[in-house]
CSV table of C-alpha atoms in Angstrom, one decimal:
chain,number,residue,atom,x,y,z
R,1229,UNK,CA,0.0,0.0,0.0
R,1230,UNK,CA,1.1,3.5,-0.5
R,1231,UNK,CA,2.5,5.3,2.0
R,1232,UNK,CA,0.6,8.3,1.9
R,1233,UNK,CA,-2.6,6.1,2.2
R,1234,UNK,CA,-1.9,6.1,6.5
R,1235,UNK,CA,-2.6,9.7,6.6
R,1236,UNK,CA,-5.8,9.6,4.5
R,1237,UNK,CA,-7.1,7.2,6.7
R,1238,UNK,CA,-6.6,9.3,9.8
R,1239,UNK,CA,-9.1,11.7,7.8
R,1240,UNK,CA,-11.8,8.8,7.9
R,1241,UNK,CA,-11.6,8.3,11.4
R,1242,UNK,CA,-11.6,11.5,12.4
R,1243,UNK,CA,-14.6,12.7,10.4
R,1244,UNK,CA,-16.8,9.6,12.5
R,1245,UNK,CA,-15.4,10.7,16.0
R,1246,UNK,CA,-16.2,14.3,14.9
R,1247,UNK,CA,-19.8,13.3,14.6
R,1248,UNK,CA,-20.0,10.9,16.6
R,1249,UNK,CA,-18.9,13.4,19.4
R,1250,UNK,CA,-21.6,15.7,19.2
R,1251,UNK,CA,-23.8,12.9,20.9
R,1252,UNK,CA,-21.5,12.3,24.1
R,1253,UNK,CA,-23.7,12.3,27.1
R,1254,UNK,CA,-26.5,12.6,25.4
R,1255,UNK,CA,-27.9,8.7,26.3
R,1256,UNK,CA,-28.3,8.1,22.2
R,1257,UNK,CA,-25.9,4.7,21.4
R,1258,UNK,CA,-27.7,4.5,18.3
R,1259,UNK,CA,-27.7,7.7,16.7
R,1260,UNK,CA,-23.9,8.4,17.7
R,1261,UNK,CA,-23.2,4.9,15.9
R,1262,UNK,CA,-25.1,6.1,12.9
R,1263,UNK,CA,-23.3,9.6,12.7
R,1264,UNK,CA,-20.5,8.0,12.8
R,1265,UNK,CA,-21.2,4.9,10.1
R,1266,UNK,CA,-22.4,8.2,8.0
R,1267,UNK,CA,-19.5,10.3,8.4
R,1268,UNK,CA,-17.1,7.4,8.0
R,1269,UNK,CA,-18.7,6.0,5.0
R,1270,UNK,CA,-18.6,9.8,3.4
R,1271,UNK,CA,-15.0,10.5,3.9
R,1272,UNK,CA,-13.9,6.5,2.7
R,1273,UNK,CA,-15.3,7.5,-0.5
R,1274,UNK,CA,-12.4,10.1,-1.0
R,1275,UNK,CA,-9.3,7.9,-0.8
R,1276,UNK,CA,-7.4,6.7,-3.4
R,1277,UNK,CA,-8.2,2.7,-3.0
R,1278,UNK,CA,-10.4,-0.3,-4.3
R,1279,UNK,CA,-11.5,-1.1,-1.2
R,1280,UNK,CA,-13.7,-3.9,0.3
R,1281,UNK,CA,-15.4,-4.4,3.9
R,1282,UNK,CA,-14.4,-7.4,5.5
R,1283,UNK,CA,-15.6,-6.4,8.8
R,1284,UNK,CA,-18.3,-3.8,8.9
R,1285,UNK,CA,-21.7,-2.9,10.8
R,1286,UNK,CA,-23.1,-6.4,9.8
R,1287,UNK,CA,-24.5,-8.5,6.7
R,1288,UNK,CA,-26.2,-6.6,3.4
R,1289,UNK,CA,-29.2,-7.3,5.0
R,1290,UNK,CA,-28.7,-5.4,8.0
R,1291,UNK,CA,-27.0,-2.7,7.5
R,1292,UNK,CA,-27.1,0.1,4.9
R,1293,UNK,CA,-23.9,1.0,5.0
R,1294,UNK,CA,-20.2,-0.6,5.6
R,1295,UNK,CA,-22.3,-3.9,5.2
R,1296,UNK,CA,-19.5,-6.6,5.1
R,1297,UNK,CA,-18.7,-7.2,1.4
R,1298,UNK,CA,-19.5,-3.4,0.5
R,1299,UNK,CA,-17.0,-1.8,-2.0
R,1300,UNK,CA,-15.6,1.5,-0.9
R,1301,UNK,CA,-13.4,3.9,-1.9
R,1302,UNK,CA,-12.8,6.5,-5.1
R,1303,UNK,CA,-12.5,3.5,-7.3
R,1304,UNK,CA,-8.7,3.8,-8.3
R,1305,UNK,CA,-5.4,3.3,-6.6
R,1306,UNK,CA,-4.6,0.1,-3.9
R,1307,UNK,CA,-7.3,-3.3,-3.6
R,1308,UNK,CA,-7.6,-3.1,-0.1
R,1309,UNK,CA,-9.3,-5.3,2.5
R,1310,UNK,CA,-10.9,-2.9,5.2
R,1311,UNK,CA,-11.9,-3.3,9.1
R,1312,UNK,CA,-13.9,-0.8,10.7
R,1313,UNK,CA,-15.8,0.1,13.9
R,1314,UNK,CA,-16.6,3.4,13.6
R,1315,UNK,CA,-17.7,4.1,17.2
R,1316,UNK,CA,-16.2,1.2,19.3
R,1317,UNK,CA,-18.0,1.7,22.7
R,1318,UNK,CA,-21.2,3.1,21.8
R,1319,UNK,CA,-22.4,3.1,25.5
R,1320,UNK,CA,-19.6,5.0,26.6
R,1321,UNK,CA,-20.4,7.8,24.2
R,1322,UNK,CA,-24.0,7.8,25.5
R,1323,UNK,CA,-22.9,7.6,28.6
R,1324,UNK,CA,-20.2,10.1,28.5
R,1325,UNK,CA,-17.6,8.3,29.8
R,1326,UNK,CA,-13.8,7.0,28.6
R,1327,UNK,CA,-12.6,5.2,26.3
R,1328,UNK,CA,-14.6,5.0,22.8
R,1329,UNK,CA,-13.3,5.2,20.0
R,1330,UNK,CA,-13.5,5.2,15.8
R,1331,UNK,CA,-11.0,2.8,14.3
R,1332,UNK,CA,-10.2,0.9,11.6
R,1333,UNK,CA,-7.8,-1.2,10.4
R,1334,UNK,CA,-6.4,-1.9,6.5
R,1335,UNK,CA,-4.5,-4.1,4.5
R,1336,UNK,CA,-4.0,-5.5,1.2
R,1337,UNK,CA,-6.7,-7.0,-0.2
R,1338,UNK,CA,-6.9,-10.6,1.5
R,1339,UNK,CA,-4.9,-10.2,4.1
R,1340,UNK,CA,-7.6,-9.7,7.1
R,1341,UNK,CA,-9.4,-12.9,8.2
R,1342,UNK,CA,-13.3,-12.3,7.3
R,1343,UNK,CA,-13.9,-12.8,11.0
R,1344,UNK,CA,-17.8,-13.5,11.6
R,1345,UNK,CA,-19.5,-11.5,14.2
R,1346,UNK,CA,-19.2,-13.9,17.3
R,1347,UNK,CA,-17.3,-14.1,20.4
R,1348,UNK,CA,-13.3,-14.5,20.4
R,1349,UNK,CA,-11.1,-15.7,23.0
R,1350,UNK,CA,-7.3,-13.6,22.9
R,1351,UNK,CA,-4.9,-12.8,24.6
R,1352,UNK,CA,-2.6,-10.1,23.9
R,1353,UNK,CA,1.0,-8.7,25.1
R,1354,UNK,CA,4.2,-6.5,24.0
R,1355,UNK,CA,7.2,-7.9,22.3
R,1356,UNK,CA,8.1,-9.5,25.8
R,1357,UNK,CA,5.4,-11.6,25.9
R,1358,UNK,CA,6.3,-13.1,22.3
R,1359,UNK,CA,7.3,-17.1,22.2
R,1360,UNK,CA,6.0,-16.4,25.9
R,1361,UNK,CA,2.7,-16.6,26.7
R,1362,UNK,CA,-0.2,-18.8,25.4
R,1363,UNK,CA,-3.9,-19.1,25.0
R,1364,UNK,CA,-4.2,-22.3,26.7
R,1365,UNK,CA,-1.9,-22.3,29.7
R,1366,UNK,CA,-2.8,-21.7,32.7
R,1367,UNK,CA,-3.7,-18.0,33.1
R,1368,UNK,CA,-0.9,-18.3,36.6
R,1369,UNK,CA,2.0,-19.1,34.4
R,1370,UNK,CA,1.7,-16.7,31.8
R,1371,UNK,CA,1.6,-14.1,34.5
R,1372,UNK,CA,5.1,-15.6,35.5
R,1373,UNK,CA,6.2,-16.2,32.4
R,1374,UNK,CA,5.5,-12.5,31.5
R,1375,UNK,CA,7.6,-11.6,34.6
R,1376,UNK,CA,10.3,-13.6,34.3
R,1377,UNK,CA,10.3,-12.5,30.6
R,1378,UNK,CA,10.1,-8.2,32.1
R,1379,UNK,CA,12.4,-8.8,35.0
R,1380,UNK,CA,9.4,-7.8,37.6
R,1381,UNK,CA,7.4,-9.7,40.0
R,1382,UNK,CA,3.5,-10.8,39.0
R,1383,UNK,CA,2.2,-8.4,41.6
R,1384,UNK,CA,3.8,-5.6,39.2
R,1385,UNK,CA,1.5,-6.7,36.2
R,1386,UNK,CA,-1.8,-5.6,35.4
R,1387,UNK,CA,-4.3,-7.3,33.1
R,1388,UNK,CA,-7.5,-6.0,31.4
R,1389,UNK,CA,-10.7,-7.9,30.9
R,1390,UNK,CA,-14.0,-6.7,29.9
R,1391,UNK,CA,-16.5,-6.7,33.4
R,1392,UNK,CA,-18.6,-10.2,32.3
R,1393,UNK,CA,-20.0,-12.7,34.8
R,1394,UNK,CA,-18.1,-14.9,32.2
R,1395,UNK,CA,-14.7,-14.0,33.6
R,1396,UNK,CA,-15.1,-14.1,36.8
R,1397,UNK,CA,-13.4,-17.0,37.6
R,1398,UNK,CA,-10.4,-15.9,35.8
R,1399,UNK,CA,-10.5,-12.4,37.1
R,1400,UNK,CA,-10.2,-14.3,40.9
R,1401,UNK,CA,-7.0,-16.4,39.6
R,1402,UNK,CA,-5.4,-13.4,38.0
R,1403,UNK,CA,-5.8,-11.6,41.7
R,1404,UNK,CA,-5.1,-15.1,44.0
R,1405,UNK,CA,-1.7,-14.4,41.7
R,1406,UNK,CA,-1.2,-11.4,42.9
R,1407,UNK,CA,-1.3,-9.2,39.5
R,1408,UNK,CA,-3.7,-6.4,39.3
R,1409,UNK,CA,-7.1,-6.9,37.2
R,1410,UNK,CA,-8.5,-3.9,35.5
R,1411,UNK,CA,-12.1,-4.1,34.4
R,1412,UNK,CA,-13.6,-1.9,31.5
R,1413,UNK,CA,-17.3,-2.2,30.5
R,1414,UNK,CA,-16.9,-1.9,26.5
R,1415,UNK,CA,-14.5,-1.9,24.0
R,1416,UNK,CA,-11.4,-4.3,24.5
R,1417,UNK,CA,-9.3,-2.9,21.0
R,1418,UNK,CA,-7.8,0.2,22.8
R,1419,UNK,CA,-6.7,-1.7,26.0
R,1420,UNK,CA,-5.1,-4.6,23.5
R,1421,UNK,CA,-3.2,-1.8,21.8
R,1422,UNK,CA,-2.2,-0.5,25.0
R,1423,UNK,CA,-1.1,-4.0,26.3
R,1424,UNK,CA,1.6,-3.8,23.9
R,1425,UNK,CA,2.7,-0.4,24.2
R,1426,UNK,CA,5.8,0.0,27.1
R,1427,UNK,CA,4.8,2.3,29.5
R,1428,UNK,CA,0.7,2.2,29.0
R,1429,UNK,CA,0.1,0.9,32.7
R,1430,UNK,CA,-0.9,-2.7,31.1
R,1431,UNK,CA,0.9,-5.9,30.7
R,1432,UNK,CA,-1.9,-8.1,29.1
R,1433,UNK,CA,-5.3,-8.5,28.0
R,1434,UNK,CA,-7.1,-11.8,28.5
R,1435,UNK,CA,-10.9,-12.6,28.0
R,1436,UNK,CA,-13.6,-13.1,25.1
R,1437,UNK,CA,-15.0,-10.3,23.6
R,1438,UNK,CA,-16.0,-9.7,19.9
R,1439,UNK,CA,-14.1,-11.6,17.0
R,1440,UNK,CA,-14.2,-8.4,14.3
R,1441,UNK,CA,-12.5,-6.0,17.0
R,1442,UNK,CA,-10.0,-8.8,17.7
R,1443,UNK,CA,-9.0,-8.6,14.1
R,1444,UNK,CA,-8.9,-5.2,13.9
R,1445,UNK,CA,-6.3,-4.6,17.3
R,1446,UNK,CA,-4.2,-7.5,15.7
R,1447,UNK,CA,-3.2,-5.4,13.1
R,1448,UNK,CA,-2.5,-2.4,15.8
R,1449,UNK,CA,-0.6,-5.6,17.7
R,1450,UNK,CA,1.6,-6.9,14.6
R,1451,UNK,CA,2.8,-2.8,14.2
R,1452,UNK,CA,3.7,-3.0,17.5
R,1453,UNK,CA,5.6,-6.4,17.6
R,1454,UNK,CA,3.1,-7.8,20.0
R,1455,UNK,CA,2.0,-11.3,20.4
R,1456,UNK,CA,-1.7,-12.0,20.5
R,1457,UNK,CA,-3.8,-15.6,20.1
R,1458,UNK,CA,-7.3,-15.7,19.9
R,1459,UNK,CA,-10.2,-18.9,19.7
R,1460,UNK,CA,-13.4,-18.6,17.6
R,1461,UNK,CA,-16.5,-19.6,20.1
R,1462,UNK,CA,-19.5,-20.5,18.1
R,1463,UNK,CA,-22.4,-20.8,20.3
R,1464,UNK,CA,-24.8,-22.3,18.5
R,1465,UNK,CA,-24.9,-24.5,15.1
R,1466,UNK,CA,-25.7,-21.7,13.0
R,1467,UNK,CA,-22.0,-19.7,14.0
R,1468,UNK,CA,-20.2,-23.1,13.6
R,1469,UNK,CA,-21.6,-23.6,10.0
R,1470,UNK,CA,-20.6,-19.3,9.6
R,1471,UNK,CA,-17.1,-20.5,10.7
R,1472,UNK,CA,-16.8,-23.8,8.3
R,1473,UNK,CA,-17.6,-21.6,5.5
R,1474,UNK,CA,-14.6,-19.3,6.3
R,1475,UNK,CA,-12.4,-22.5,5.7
R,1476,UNK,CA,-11.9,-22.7,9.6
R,1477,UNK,CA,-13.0,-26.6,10.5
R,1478,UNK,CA,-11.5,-26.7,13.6
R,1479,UNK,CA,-13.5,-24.8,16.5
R,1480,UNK,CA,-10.1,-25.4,18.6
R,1481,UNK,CA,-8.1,-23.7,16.1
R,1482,UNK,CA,-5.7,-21.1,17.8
R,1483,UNK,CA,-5.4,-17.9,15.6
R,1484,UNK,CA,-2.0,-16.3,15.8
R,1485,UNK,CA,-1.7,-12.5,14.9
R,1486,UNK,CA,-0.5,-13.5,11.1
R,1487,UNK,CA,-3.3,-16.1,11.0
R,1488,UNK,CA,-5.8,-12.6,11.7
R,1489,UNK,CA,-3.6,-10.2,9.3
R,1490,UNK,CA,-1.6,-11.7,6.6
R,1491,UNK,CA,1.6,-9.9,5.8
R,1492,UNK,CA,3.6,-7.3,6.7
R,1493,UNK,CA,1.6,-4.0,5.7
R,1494,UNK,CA,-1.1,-3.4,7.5
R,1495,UNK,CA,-2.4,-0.2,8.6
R,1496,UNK,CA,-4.0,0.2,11.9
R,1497,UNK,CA,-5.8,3.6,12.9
R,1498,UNK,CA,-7.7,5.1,15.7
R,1499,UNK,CA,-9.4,8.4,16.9
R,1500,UNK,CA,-10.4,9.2,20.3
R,1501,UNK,CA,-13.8,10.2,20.6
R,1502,UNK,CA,-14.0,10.3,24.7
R,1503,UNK,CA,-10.3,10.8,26.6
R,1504,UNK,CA,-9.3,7.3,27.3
R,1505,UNK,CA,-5.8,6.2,28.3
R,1506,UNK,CA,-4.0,6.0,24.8
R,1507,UNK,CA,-6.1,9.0,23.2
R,1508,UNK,CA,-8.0,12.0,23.9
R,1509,UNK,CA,-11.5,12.9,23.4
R,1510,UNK,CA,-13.1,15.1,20.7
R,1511,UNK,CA,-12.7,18.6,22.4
R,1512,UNK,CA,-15.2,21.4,20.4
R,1513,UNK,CA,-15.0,25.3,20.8
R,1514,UNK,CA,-16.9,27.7,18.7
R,1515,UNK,CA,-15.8,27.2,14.8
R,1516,UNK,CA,-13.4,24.3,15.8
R,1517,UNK,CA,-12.7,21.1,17.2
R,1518,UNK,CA,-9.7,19.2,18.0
R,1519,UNK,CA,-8.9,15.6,17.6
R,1520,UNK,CA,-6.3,13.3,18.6
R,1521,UNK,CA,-5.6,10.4,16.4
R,1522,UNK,CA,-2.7,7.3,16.2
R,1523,UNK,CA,-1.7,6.1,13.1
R,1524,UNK,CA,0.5,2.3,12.9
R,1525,UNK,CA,2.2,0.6,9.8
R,1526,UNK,CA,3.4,-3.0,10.5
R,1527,UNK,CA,6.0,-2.7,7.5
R,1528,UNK,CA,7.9,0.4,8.8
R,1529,UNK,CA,6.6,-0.2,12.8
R,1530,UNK,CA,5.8,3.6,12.8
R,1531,UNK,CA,3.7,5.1,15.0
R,1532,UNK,CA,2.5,8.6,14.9
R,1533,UNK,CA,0.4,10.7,17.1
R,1534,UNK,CA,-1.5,13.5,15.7
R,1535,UNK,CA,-3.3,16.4,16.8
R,1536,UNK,CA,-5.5,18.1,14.2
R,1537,UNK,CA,-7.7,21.1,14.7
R,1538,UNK,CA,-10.5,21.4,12.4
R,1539,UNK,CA,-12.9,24.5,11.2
R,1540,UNK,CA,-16.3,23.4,11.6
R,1541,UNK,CA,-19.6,25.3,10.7
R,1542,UNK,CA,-21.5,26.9,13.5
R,1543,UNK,CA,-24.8,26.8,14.8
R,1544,UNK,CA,-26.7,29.7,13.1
């Protein structure tokens, strides 16, 4: 993919948290998602790509726009397999509190698993945790592992799971071990980005949570030399015949993060819309408002931080 390509895509995101962010507090999930579907499905159409939705807001059939199989783009330029969730913790943005995001993540075309919209077991850490940790040991010894690995003791490492009756008994292990659990009610991309970046106050994300955002922080995670594995869980006949169709026959499988993104050029980018720990929020003022976006490249391992204030139209 060209270069230049990262930087248009920070334009796509920030248009849906601009949107998006006029909703925050205001107790409306859906119509902050759909401001932000617009706005994102707007601005895709100005980049230079052929690009396809492999992971969207759902099947043709459900959603008008970045419907999975949808083609985007101006039509010219790269074939480009695209990821996106533009408002990634919709109840935070209705609720007004931190953490959501727009984010998506790109590569070239067939290079992102098709990942179906169910439930994904992972588990994610930095470059320390690679050859390290794994999805099915014991949740205790990748906590030592991860220690040994760092030079610290388990009581210095803390790991973030989403707040689900489902994990509770692995949220007691991981304290009975002494590391620190931090719980979050939505949204487990950010913290698997942060579990890989030194310095972010987390070692490791563990848990299930949803399959397309595991595909889209793996390509954040191969950027960042990270390790992550993740599971498939069908629940129900009709998700297991969803996964055999994707060529996956083996419920058991464990996904690695080149299994999830192919290659070494994927794009990963993000856009705080409410201040969470890696990115601020949307901030408005009158005629402006200011954004805070990342930007990743797996091939060059890049990452870029940018601030952008834009002119808006006021309220007449």
């Amino acid at each position: 993919m060209e270069r230049e390509l990262a930087l248009e895509f920070v334009r796509v995101t920030e248009a849906a948290a601009i949107a998006s962010g006029h909703l925050i507090g205001r107790g409306d999930k859906n119509g902050a998602d759909q401001l932000a579907v617009d706005a994102m499905r707007s601005m895709l159409d100005t980049v230079h790509i052929r690009g396809t939705v492999v992971i969207g807001e759902g099947e043709m059939d459900e959603a008008p726009m970045l419907y999975i199989g949808e083609k985007v783009g101006a039509g010219d330029g790269d074939a480009v397999d695209i990821a996106v969730d533009p408002l990634e913790g919709t109840n935070l943005v209705a609720k007004g509190t931190a953490g959501a995001i727009a984010v998506m993540a790109v590569a070239p075309e067939g290079h992102l698993l098709h990942a179906p919209d169910m439930y994904m077991e992972k588990i994610v850490a930095g470059a320390a945790g690679v050859g390290v940790i794994h999805l099915d040991a014991p949740i205790e010894d990748n906590l030592k592992a991860l220690a040994a690995k760092t030079h610290r003791d388990v009581s210095d490492l803390t790991v973030v799971l989403l707040d689900r009756e489902r994990h509770e008994e692995t949220i007691r292990r991981i304290r009975a071990a002494g590391a620190r659990v931090k719980l979050i009610t939505d949204g487990d991309v950010s913290p698997a980005v942060a579990a890989c970046l030194p310095g972010s106050g987390v070692d490791m994300l563990v848990g299930s949570g949803g399959a397309p955002e595991g595909v889209i922080a793996a390509a954040a995670v191969k950027s960042l030399g990270g390790v992550m594995e993740a599971r498939l869980i069908p629940e129900d006949d009709t998700q297991l015949d969803r996964l055999h169709s994707m060529g996956v026959r083996d419920a058991h499988h464990i996904l690695t993060v080149d299994d999830l993104v192919k290659g070494d050029d994927a794009i990963y980018v993000a856009t705080g819309i409410t201040t969470g720990d890696l990115l601020k929020g949307v901030t408005y003022a009158p005629g402006i408002c200011t954004t805070h976006s990342v930007v990743m490249r797996s091939r060059s391992g890049t990452i870029r931080y940018i601030t952008a204030v834009h002119r808006i139209a006021e309220k007449s």
